[in-house]
PDB file of C-alpha atoms in Angstrom:
ATOM      1  CA  UNK A   1     116.780  32.255  16.863  1.00  0.00           C
ATOM      2  CA  UNK A   2     117.843  29.088  17.080  1.00  0.00           C
ATOM      3  CA  UNK A   3     118.489  26.383  13.937  1.00  0.00           C
ATOM      4  CA  UNK A   4     118.177  22.642  14.029  1.00  0.00           C
ATOM      5  CA  UNK A   5     121.501  21.074  12.252  1.00  0.00           C
ATOM      6  CA  UNK A   6     120.208  18.274  10.041  1.00  0.00           C
ATOM      7  CA  UNK A   7     121.538  14.866  10.595  1.00  0.00           C
ATOM      8  CA  UNK A   8     121.976  10.960  10.072  1.00  0.00           C
ATOM      9  CA  UNK A   9     121.258   9.891  13.260  1.00  0.00           C
ATOM     10  CA  UNK A  10     118.637   8.029  14.839  1.00  0.00           C
ATOM     11  CA  UNK A  11     115.436  10.291  15.633  1.00  0.00           C
ATOM     12  CA  UNK A  12     114.762  10.498  18.824  1.00  0.00           C
ATOM     13  CA  UNK A  13     111.679   9.720  19.934  1.00  0.00           C
ATOM     14  CA  UNK A  14     112.393  12.674  23.350  1.00  0.00           C
ATOM     15  CA  UNK A  15     111.013  16.356  22.243  1.00  0.00           C
ATOM     16  CA  UNK A  16     114.666  17.373  20.856  1.00  0.00           C
ATOM     17  CA  UNK A  17     117.692  17.994  18.266  1.00  0.00           C
ATOM     18  CA  UNK A  18     120.614  16.385  18.478  1.00  0.00           C
ATOM     19  CA  UNK A  19     121.759  19.910  17.155  1.00  0.00           C
ATOM     20  CA  UNK A  20     121.027  23.611  17.064  1.00  0.00           C
ATOM     21  CA  UNK A  21     123.024  26.649  15.904  1.00  0.00           C
ATOM     22  CA  UNK A  22     122.400  30.067  17.562  1.00  0.00           C
ATOM     23  CA  UNK A  23     124.561  33.301  16.900  1.00  0.00           C
ATOM     24  CA  UNK A  24     127.218  31.317  15.269  1.00  0.00           C
ATOM     25  CA  UNK A  25     127.736  28.432  17.927  1.00  0.00           C
ATOM     26  CA  UNK A  26     126.609  24.903  17.802  1.00  0.00           C
ATOM     27  CA  UNK A  27     125.081  23.224  20.443  1.00  0.00           C
ATOM     28  CA  UNK A  28     125.246  19.137  21.097  1.00  0.00           C
ATOM     29  CA  UNK A  29     125.227  16.720  23.238  1.00  0.00           C
ATOM     30  CA  UNK A  30     125.512  13.522  21.985  1.00  0.00           C
ATOM     31  CA  UNK A  31     125.417  10.083  23.312  1.00  0.00           C
ATOM     32  CA  UNK A  32     126.652   6.523  22.103  1.00  0.00           C
ATOM     33  CA  UNK A  33     124.260   5.674  19.804  1.00  0.00           C
ATOM     34  CA  UNK A  34     123.998   3.906  16.961  1.00  0.00           C
ATOM     35  CA  UNK A  35     122.177   3.642  13.380  1.00  0.00           C
ATOM     36  CA  UNK A  36     119.317   1.689  15.453  1.00  0.00           C
ATOM     37  CA  UNK A  37     119.185   4.100  18.351  1.00  0.00           C
ATOM     38  CA  UNK A  38     120.149   0.952  20.720  1.00  0.00           C
ATOM     39  CA  UNK A  39     123.358   2.091  22.638  1.00  0.00           C
ATOM     40  CA  UNK A  40     126.495   0.377  21.171  1.00  0.00           C
ATOM     41  CA  UNK A  41     127.435  -2.768  23.181  1.00  0.00           C
ATOM     42  CA  UNK A  42     131.587  -3.142  23.892  1.00  0.00           C
ATOM     43  CA  UNK A  43     132.288  -1.093  26.571  1.00  0.00           C
ATOM     44  CA  UNK A  44     133.812   2.174  27.484  1.00  0.00           C
ATOM     45  CA  UNK A  45     136.027   2.118  24.737  1.00  0.00           C
ATOM     46  CA  UNK A  46     132.735   1.359  21.442  1.00  0.00           C
ATOM     47  CA  UNK A  47     130.124   3.718  23.347  1.00  0.00           C
ATOM     48  CA  UNK A  48     133.109   6.570  23.417  1.00  0.00           C
ATOM     49  CA  UNK A  49     133.873   6.222  19.967  1.00  0.00           C
ATOM     50  CA  UNK A  50     130.584   5.747  18.801  1.00  0.00           C
ATOM     51  CA  UNK A  51     130.359   9.325  21.221  1.00  0.00           C
ATOM     52  CA  UNK A  52     133.004  10.584  19.205  1.00  0.00           C
ATOM     53  CA  UNK A  53     131.418   9.675  15.554  1.00  0.00           C
ATOM     54  CA  UNK A  54     128.443  10.513  16.517  1.00  0.00           C
ATOM     55  CA  UNK A  55     129.850  14.468  17.202  1.00  0.00           C
ATOM     56  CA  UNK A  56     132.294  14.659  14.103  1.00  0.00           C
ATOM     57  CA  UNK A  57     129.106  13.683  11.868  1.00  0.00           C
ATOM     58  CA  UNK A  58     127.329  16.122  13.749  1.00  0.00           C
ATOM     59  CA  UNK A  59     129.904  18.506  13.283  1.00  0.00           C
ATOM     60  CA  UNK A  60     130.367  18.327   9.539  1.00  0.00           C
ATOM     61  CA  UNK A  61     126.649  18.436   9.037  1.00  0.00           C
ATOM     62  CA  UNK A  62     126.789  21.668  10.052  1.00  0.00           C
ATOM     63  CA  UNK A  63     129.924  22.570   8.015  1.00  0.00           C
ATOM     64  CA  UNK A  64     132.543  22.050  10.974  1.00  0.00           C
ATOM     65  CA  UNK A  65     134.598  19.517  12.141  1.00  0.00           C
ATOM     66  CA  UNK A  66     136.251  18.465  14.516  1.00  0.00           C
ATOM     67  CA  UNK A  67     138.836  22.035  14.942  1.00  0.00           C
ATOM     68  CA  UNK A  68     135.544  23.921  14.948  1.00  0.00           C
ATOM     69  CA  UNK A  69     134.561  22.755  18.849  1.00  0.00           C
ATOM     70  CA  UNK A  70     135.603  25.686  21.791  1.00  0.00           C
ATOM     71  CA  UNK A  71     134.174  23.177  24.783  1.00  0.00           C
ATOM     72  CA  UNK A  72     133.290  19.478  25.488  1.00  0.00           C
ATOM     73  CA  UNK A  73     131.688  18.159  28.839  1.00  0.00           C
ATOM     74  CA  UNK A  74     132.805  14.530  29.206  1.00  0.00           C
ATOM     75  CA  UNK A  75     130.850  13.337  31.779  1.00  0.00           C
ATOM     76  CA  UNK A  76     131.594   9.374  32.678  1.00  0.00           C
ATOM     77  CA  UNK A  77     130.004   6.515  35.123  1.00  0.00           C
ATOM     78  CA  UNK A  78     133.318   5.240  36.028  1.00  0.00           C
ATOM     79  CA  UNK A  79     136.581   7.428  36.816  1.00  0.00           C
ATOM     80  CA  UNK A  80     138.677   4.124  35.849  1.00  0.00           C
ATOM     81  CA  UNK A  81     137.167   4.632  32.885  1.00  0.00           C
ATOM     82  CA  UNK A  82     138.885   8.327  31.938  1.00  0.00           C
ATOM     83  CA  UNK A  83     142.096   7.488  31.005  1.00  0.00           C
ATOM     84  CA  UNK A  84     140.324   5.323  27.882  1.00  0.00           C
ATOM     85  CA  UNK A  85     138.171   8.238  26.834  1.00  0.00           C
ATOM     86  CA  UNK A  86     141.295  10.459  26.902  1.00  0.00           C
ATOM     87  CA  UNK A  87     142.921   8.544  24.702  1.00  0.00           C
ATOM     88  CA  UNK A  88     140.521   7.846  22.397  1.00  0.00           C
ATOM     89  CA  UNK A  89     139.138  11.958  22.796  1.00  0.00           C
ATOM     90  CA  UNK A  90     142.847  12.561  21.559  1.00  0.00           C
ATOM     91  CA  UNK A  91     142.748  11.083  18.790  1.00  0.00           C
ATOM     92  CA  UNK A  92     139.822  13.093  17.751  1.00  0.00           C
ATOM     93  CA  UNK A  93     141.138  16.393  18.500  1.00  0.00           C
ATOM     94  CA  UNK A  94     144.101  18.018  17.823  1.00  0.00           C
ATOM     95  CA  UNK A  95     145.914  21.347  18.968  1.00  0.00           C
ATOM     96  CA  UNK A  96     144.778  24.046  19.899  1.00  0.00           C
ATOM     97  CA  UNK A  97     143.219  22.330  21.695  1.00  0.00           C
ATOM     98  CA  UNK A  98     139.407  22.835  22.901  1.00  0.00           C
ATOM     99  CA  UNK A  99     138.210  23.500  26.966  1.00  0.00           C
ATOM    100  CA  UNK A 100     136.859  20.560  28.071  1.00  0.00           C
ATOM    101  CA  UNK A 101     136.367  18.915  31.631  1.00  0.00           C
ATOM    102  CA  UNK A 102     135.361  15.664  32.788  1.00  0.00           C
ATOM    103  CA  UNK A 103     133.094  15.138  35.390  1.00  0.00           C
ATOM    104  CA  UNK A 104     131.832  11.736  37.180  1.00  0.00           C
ATOM    105  CA  UNK A 105     128.372  10.732  37.490  1.00  0.00           C
ATOM    106  CA  UNK A 106     125.923   8.234  39.102  1.00  0.00           C
ATOM    107  CA  UNK A 107     124.099   7.179  35.537  1.00  0.00           C
ATOM    108  CA  UNK A 108     122.180   8.196  32.882  1.00  0.00           C
ATOM    109  CA  UNK A 109     118.609   8.327  31.484  1.00  0.00           C
ATOM    110  CA  UNK A 110     119.230   5.158  29.704  1.00  0.00           C
ATOM    111  CA  UNK A 111     121.157   3.260  32.437  1.00  0.00           C
ATOM    112  CA  UNK A 112     123.454   1.005  29.723  1.00  0.00           C
ATOM    113  CA  UNK A 113     125.293   4.346  28.436  1.00  0.00           C
ATOM    114  CA  UNK A 114     128.810   5.347  30.134  1.00  0.00           C
ATOM    115  CA  UNK A 115     129.128   8.262  28.476  1.00  0.00           C
ATOM    116  CA  UNK A 116     128.181  11.444  27.233  1.00  0.00           C
ATOM    117  CA  UNK A 117     129.450  14.661  25.650  1.00  0.00           C
ATOM    118  CA  UNK A 118     127.760  17.814  25.523  1.00  0.00           C
ATOM    119  CA  UNK A 119     129.535  20.567  23.191  1.00  0.00           C
ATOM    120  CA  UNK A 120     130.017  23.476  21.780  1.00  0.00           C
ATOM    121  CA  UNK A 121     131.575  24.162  18.363  1.00  0.00           C
ATOM    122  CA  UNK A 122     132.116  27.983  16.479  1.00  0.00           C
ATOM    123  CA  UNK A 123     130.844  27.895  13.123  1.00  0.00           C
ATOM    124  CA  UNK A 124     131.064  30.419  10.105  1.00  0.00           C
ATOM    125  CA  UNK A 125     127.959  30.036   8.884  1.00  0.00           C
ATOM    126  CA  UNK A 126     124.910  27.179   9.508  1.00  0.00           C
ATOM    127  CA  UNK A 127     124.638  24.912   6.385  1.00  0.00           C
ATOM    128  CA  UNK A 128     120.777  24.932   5.181  1.00  0.00           C
ATOM    129  CA  UNK A 129     119.819  21.314   3.682  1.00  0.00           C
ATOM    130  CA  UNK A 130     119.116  17.903   4.340  1.00  0.00           C
ATOM    131  CA  UNK A 131     120.710  15.418   6.301  1.00  0.00           C
ATOM    132  CA  UNK A 132     124.213  15.267   5.391  1.00  0.00           C
TER     133      UNK A 132
END
């Protein structure tokens, strides 16, 4: 059985949860959307910062943190953007680092998106309750 994680992130119109927990593992996909549901403007740096902030928020709402991450899959639309993504990612995580992969894709469902992150985290215990 899976347990949705309550967050303060924009409520998606698509049939999805921003994160779920099953067997102590958090599963999440994060995109660069702000509180209004729009993709943030400002290029790869702004979008990466927002995606990482959404990830951090989700992990904290689930009772974990960035140190709970076990694997992160980073998708970008331009290979040249990886240097910026790597720099910001390095500011957000610390050793021991989660396993990670970076994948170049031709695009996303929202064409203005430049980055998306799929992440998995090990949690001691899920937190029940309202959005954090």
